[in-house]
mmCIF file of C-alpha atoms in Angstrom:
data_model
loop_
_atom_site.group_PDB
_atom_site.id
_atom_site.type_symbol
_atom_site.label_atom_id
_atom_site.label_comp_id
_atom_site.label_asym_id
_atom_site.label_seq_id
_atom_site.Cartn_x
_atom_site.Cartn_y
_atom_site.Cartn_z
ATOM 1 C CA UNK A 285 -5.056 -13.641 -20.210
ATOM 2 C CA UNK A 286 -8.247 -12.300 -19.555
ATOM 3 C CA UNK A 287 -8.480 -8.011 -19.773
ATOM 4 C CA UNK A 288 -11.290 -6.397 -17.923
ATOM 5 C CA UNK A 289 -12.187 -3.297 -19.286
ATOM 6 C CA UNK A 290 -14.388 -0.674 -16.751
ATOM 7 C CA UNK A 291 -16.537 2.094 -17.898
ATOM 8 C CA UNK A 292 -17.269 4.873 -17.933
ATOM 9 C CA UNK A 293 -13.213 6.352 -17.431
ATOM 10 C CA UNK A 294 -14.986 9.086 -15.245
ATOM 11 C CA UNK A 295 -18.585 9.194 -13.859
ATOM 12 C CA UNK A 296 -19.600 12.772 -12.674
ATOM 13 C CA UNK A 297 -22.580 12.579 -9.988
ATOM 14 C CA UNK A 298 -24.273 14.363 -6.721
ATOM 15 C CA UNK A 299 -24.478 13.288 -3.529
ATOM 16 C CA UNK A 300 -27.537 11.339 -3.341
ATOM 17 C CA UNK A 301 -27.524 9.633 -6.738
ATOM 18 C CA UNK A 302 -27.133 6.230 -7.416
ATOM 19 C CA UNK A 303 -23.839 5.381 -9.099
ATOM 20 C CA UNK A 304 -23.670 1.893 -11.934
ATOM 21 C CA UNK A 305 -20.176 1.203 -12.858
ATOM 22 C CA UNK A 306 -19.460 -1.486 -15.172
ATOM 23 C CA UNK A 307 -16.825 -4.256 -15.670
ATOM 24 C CA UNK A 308 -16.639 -6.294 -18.860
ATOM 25 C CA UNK A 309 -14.028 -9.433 -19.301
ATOM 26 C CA UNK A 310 -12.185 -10.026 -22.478
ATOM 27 C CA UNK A 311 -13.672 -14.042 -21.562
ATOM 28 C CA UNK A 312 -15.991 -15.789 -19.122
ATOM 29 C CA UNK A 313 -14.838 -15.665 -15.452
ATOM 30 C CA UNK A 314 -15.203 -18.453 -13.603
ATOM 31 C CA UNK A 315 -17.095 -19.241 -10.503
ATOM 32 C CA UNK A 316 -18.004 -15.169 -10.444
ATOM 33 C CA UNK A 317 -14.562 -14.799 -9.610
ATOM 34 C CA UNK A 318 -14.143 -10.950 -9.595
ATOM 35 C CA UNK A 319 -13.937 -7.981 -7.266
ATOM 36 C CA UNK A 320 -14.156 -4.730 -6.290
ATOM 37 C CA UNK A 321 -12.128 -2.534 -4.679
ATOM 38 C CA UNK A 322 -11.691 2.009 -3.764
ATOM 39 C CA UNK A 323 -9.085 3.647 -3.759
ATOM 40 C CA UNK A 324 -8.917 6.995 -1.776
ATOM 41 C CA UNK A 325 -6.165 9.340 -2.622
ATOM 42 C CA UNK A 326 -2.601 8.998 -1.082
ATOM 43 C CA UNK A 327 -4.707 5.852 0.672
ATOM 44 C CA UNK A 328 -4.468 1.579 -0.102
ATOM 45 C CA UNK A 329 -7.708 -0.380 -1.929
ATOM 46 C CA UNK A 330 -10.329 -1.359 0.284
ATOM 47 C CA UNK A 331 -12.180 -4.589 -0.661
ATOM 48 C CA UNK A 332 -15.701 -3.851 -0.948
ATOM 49 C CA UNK A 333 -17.032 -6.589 -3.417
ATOM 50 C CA UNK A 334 -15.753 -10.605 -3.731
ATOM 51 C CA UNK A 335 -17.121 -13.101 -5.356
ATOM 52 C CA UNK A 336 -19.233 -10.872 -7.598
ATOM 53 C CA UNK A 337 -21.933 -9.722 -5.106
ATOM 54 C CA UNK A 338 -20.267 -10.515 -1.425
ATOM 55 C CA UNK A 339 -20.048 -7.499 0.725
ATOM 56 C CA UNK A 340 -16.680 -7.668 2.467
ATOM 57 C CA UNK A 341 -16.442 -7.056 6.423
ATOM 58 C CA UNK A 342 -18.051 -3.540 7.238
ATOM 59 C CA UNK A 343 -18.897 -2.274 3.977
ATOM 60 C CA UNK A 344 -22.058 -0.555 4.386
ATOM 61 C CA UNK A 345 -24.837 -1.796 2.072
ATOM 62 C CA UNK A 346 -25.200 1.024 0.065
ATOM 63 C CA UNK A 347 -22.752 -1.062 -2.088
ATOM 64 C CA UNK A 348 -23.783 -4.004 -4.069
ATOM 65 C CA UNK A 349 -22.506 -6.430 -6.955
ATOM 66 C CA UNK A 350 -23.804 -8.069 -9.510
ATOM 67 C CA UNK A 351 -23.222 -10.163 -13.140
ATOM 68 C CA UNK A 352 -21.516 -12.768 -14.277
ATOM 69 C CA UNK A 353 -19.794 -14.739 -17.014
ATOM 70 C CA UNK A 354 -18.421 -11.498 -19.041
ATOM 71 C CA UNK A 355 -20.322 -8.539 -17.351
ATOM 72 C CA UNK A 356 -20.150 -7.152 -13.819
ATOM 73 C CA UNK A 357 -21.675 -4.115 -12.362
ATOM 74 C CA UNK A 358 -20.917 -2.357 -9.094
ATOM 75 C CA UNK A 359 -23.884 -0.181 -7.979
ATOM 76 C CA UNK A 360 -23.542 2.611 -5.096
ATOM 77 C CA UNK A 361 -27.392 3.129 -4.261
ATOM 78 C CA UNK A 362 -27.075 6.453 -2.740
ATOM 79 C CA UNK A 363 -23.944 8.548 -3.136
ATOM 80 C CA UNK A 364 -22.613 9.615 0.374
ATOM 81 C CA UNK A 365 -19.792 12.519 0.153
ATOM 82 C CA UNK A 366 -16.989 9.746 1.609
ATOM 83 C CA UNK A 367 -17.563 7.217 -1.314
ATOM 84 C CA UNK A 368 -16.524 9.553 -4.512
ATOM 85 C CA UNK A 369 -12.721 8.127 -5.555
ATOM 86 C CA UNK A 370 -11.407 5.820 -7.880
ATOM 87 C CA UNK A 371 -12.571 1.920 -8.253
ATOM 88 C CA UNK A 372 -10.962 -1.059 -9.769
ATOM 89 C CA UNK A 373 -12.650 -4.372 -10.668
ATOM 90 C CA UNK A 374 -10.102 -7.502 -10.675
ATOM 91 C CA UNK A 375 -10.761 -11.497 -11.563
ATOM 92 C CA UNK A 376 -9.387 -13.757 -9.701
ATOM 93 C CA UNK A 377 -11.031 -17.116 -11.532
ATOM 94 C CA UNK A 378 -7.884 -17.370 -13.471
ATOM 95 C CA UNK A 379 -4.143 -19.008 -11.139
ATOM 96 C CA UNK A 380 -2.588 -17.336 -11.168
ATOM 97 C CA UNK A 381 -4.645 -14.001 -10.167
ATOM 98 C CA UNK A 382 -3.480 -11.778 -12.341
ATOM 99 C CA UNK A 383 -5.851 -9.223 -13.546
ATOM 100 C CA UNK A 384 -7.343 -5.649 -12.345
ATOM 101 C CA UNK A 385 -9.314 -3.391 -14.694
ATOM 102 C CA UNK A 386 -7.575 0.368 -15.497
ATOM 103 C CA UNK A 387 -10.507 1.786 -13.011
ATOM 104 C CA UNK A 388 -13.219 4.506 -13.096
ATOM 105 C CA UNK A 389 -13.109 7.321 -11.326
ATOM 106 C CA UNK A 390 -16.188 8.654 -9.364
ATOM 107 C CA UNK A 391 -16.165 12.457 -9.018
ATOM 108 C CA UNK A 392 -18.433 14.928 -7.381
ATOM 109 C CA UNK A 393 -20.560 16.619 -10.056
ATOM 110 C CA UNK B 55 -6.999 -5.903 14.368
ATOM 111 C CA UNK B 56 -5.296 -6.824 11.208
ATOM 112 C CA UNK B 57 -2.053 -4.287 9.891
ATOM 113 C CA UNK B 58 -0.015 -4.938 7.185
ATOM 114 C CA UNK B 59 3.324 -2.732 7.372
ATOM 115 C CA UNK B 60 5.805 -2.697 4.366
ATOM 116 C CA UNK B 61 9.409 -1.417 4.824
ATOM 117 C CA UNK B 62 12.340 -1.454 2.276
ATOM 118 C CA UNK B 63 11.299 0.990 -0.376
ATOM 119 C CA UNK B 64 14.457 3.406 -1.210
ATOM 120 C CA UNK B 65 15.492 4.965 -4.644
ATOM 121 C CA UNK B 66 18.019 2.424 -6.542
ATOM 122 C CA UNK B 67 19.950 2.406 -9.946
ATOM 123 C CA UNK B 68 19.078 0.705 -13.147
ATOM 124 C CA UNK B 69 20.141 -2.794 -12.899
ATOM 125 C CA UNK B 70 19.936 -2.594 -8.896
ATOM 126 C CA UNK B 71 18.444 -5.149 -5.874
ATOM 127 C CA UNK B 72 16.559 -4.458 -3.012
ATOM 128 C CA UNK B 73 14.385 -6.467 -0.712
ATOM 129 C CA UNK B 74 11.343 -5.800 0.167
ATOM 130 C CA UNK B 75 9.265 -6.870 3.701
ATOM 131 C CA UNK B 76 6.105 -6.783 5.444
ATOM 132 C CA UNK B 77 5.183 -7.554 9.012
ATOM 133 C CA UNK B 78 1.864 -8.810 9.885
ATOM 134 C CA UNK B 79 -0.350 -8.944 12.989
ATOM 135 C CA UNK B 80 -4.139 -9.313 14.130
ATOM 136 C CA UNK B 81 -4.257 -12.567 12.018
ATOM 137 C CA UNK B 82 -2.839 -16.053 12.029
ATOM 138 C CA UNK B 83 -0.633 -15.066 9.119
ATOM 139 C CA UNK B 84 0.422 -18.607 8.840
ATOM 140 C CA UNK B 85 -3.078 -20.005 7.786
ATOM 141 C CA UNK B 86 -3.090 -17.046 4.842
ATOM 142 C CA UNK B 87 -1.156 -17.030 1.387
ATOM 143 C CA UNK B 88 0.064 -13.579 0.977
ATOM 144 C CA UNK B 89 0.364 -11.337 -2.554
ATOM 145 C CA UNK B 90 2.287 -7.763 -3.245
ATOM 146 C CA UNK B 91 0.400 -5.643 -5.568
ATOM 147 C CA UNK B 92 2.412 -2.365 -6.607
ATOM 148 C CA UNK B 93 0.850 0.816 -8.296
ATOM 149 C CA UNK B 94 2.805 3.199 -10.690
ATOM 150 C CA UNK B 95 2.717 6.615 -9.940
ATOM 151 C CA UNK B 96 -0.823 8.056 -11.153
ATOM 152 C CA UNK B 97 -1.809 4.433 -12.420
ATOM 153 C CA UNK B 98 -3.827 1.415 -11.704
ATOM 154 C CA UNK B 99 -2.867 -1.442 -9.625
ATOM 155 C CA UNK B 100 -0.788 -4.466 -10.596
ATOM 156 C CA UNK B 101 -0.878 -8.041 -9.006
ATOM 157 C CA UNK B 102 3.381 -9.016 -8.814
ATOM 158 C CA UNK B 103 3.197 -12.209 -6.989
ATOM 159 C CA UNK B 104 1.860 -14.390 -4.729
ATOM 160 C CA UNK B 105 3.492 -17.107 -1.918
ATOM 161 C CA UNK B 106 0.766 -19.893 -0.735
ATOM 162 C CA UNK B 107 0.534 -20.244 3.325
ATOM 163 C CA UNK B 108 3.539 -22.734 3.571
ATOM 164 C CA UNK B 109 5.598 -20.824 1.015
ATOM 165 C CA UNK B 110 5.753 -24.385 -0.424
ATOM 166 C CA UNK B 111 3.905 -22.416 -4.184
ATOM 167 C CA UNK B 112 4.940 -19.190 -5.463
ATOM 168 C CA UNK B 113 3.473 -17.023 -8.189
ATOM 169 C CA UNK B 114 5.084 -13.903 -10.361
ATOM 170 C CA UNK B 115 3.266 -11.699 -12.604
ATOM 171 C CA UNK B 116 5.399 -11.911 -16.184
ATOM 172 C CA UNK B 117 6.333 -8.819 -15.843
ATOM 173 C CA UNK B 118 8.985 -10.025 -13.028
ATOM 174 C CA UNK B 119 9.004 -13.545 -13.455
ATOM 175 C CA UNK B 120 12.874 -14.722 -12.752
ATOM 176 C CA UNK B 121 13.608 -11.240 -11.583
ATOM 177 C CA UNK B 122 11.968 -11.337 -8.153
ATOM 178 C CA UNK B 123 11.606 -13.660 -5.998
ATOM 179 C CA UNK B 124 8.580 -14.040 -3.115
ATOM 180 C CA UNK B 125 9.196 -15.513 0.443
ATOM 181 C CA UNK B 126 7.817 -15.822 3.955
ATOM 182 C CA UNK B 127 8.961 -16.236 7.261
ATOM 183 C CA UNK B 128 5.687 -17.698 9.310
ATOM 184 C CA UNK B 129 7.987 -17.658 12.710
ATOM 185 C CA UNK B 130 8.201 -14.039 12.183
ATOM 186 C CA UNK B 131 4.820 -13.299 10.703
ATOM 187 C CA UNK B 132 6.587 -11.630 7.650
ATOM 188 C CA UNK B 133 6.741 -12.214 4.236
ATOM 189 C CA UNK B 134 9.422 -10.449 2.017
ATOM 190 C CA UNK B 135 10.325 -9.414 -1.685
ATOM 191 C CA UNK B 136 13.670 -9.778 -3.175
ATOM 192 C CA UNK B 137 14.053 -7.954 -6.167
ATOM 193 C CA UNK B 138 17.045 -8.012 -8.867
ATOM 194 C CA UNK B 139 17.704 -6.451 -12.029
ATOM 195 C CA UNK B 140 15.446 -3.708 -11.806
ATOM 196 C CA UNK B 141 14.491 -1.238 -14.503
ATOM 197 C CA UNK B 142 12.748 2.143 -14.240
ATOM 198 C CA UNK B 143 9.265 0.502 -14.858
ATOM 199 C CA UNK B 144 9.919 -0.993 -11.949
ATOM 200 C CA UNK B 145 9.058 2.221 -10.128
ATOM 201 C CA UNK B 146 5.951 1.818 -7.827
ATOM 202 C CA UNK B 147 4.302 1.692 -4.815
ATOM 203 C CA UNK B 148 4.771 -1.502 -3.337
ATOM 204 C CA UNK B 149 1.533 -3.093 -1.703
ATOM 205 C CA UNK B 150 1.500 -6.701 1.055
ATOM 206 C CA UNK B 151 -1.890 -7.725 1.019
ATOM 207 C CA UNK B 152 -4.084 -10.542 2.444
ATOM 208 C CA UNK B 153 -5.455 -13.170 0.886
ATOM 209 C CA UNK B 154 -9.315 -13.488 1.262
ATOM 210 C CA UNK B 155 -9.595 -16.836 1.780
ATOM 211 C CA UNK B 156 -8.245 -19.270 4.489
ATOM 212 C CA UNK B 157 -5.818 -22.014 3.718
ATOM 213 C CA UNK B 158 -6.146 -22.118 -0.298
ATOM 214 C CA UNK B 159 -5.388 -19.186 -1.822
ATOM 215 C CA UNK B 160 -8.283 -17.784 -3.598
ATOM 216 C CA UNK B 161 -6.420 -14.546 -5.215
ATOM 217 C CA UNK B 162 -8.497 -11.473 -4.101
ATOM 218 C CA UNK B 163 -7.135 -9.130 -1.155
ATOM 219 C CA UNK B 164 -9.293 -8.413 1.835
ATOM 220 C CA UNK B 165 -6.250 -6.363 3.855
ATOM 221 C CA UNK B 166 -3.787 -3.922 2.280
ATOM 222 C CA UNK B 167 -0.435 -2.527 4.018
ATOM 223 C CA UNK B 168 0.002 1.487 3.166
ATOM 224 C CA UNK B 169 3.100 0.437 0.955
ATOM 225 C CA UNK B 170 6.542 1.345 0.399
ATOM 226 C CA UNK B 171 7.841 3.554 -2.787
ATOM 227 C CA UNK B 172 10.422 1.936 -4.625
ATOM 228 C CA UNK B 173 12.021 4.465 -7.205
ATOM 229 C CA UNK B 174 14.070 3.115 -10.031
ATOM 230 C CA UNK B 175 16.293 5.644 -11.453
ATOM 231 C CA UNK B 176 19.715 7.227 -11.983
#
């Protein structure tokens, strides 16, 4: 089983900042199989990231991935007010899928 | 305009079944294997299992494997949960979600229902 482990737990930032959260598997992924999703309060993910660095439909690209292998980042370029909330990173290279990382929580500074 | 809506969730006993479903629209839902993902309260999420487009493959997290039981009804454009013998960590937020990719499943979610609470206790 492969563990992805995010950091940092919490990242405190502004408005305006750019935002670099990371996303490290226990083993290699394959293909670049991992993504990224946010999670509003009291709301459902939304897929923002697949396939490492894919922008899903009508996610503004403020948002971008990158890495592979063991390593994955998620940057947010500039911080808008709406995008502070909680993100997970999950591998799906593995069948079955089977894997999300315990998240980091962006918070407004 | 895809929506995912999940129904079912109640509070049950220890050692109690219930059945989950979801109805889909704004998508051939037939072309589309289908997951539920479920979320403890104040915790991160948790892929459960997985039903390819035909129903013909089905995959459980170990967590649940031979206690639930994944299925679909493509004439209905719904897909359903049974699950037996629960136990109080069993208590979660029950997501239907989307597969991203057409056809063969490629295990990440582009479309999430708003889920249904299930609430294990006595």
């Amino acid at each position: 089983e492969i563990v992805l482990t995010q950091s940092p737990g919490t990242l405190s930032l502004s408005p305006g900042e750019r935002a670099t959260l990371s996303c490290r598997a226990s083993q290699s992924v394959s293909s670049s199989y991992l993504a990224w999703y946010q999670q509003k309060p009291g709301q459902a993910p939304r897929l923002l990231i697949y396939g490492a660095s894919s922008r899903a439909t009508g996610i503004p690209d403020r948002f971008s991935g990158s890495g592979s292998g063991t390593d994955f980042t998620l940057t947010i370029s500039r911080l808008e007010p709406e995008d502070f909330a909680v993100y997970y990173c999950q591998q799906y290279g593995s069948s079955p899928p089977d894997t999300f990382g315990q998240g980091t929580k962006l918070e407004i500074k | 305009e895809v929506q995912l809506v999940e129904s079912g969730g109640v509070v049950v006993q220890p050692g109690g079944s219930l059945r989950l479903s979801c109805a889909a629209s704004g998508f051939t839902f037939d072309d589309y294997a289908m997951h539920w993902v479920r979320q403890a309260p104040g915790k991160g999420l948790e892929w459960v299992s997985l039903i390819s487009w035909d129903g013909g493959s089905t995959y459980y997290a170990d967590s649940v494997k031979g206690r639930f039981t994944i299925s679909r009804d493509n004439s209905k454009n719904s897909l359903y949960l049974q699950m037996n013998s629960l136990r109080a960590e069993d208590t979660a937020l029950y997501y239907c979600a989307k597969d991203g990719r057409i056809a063969v499943a490629a295990g990440y979610f582009d479309y999430w229902g708003q889920g249904t609470l299930v609430t294990v206790s006595s």
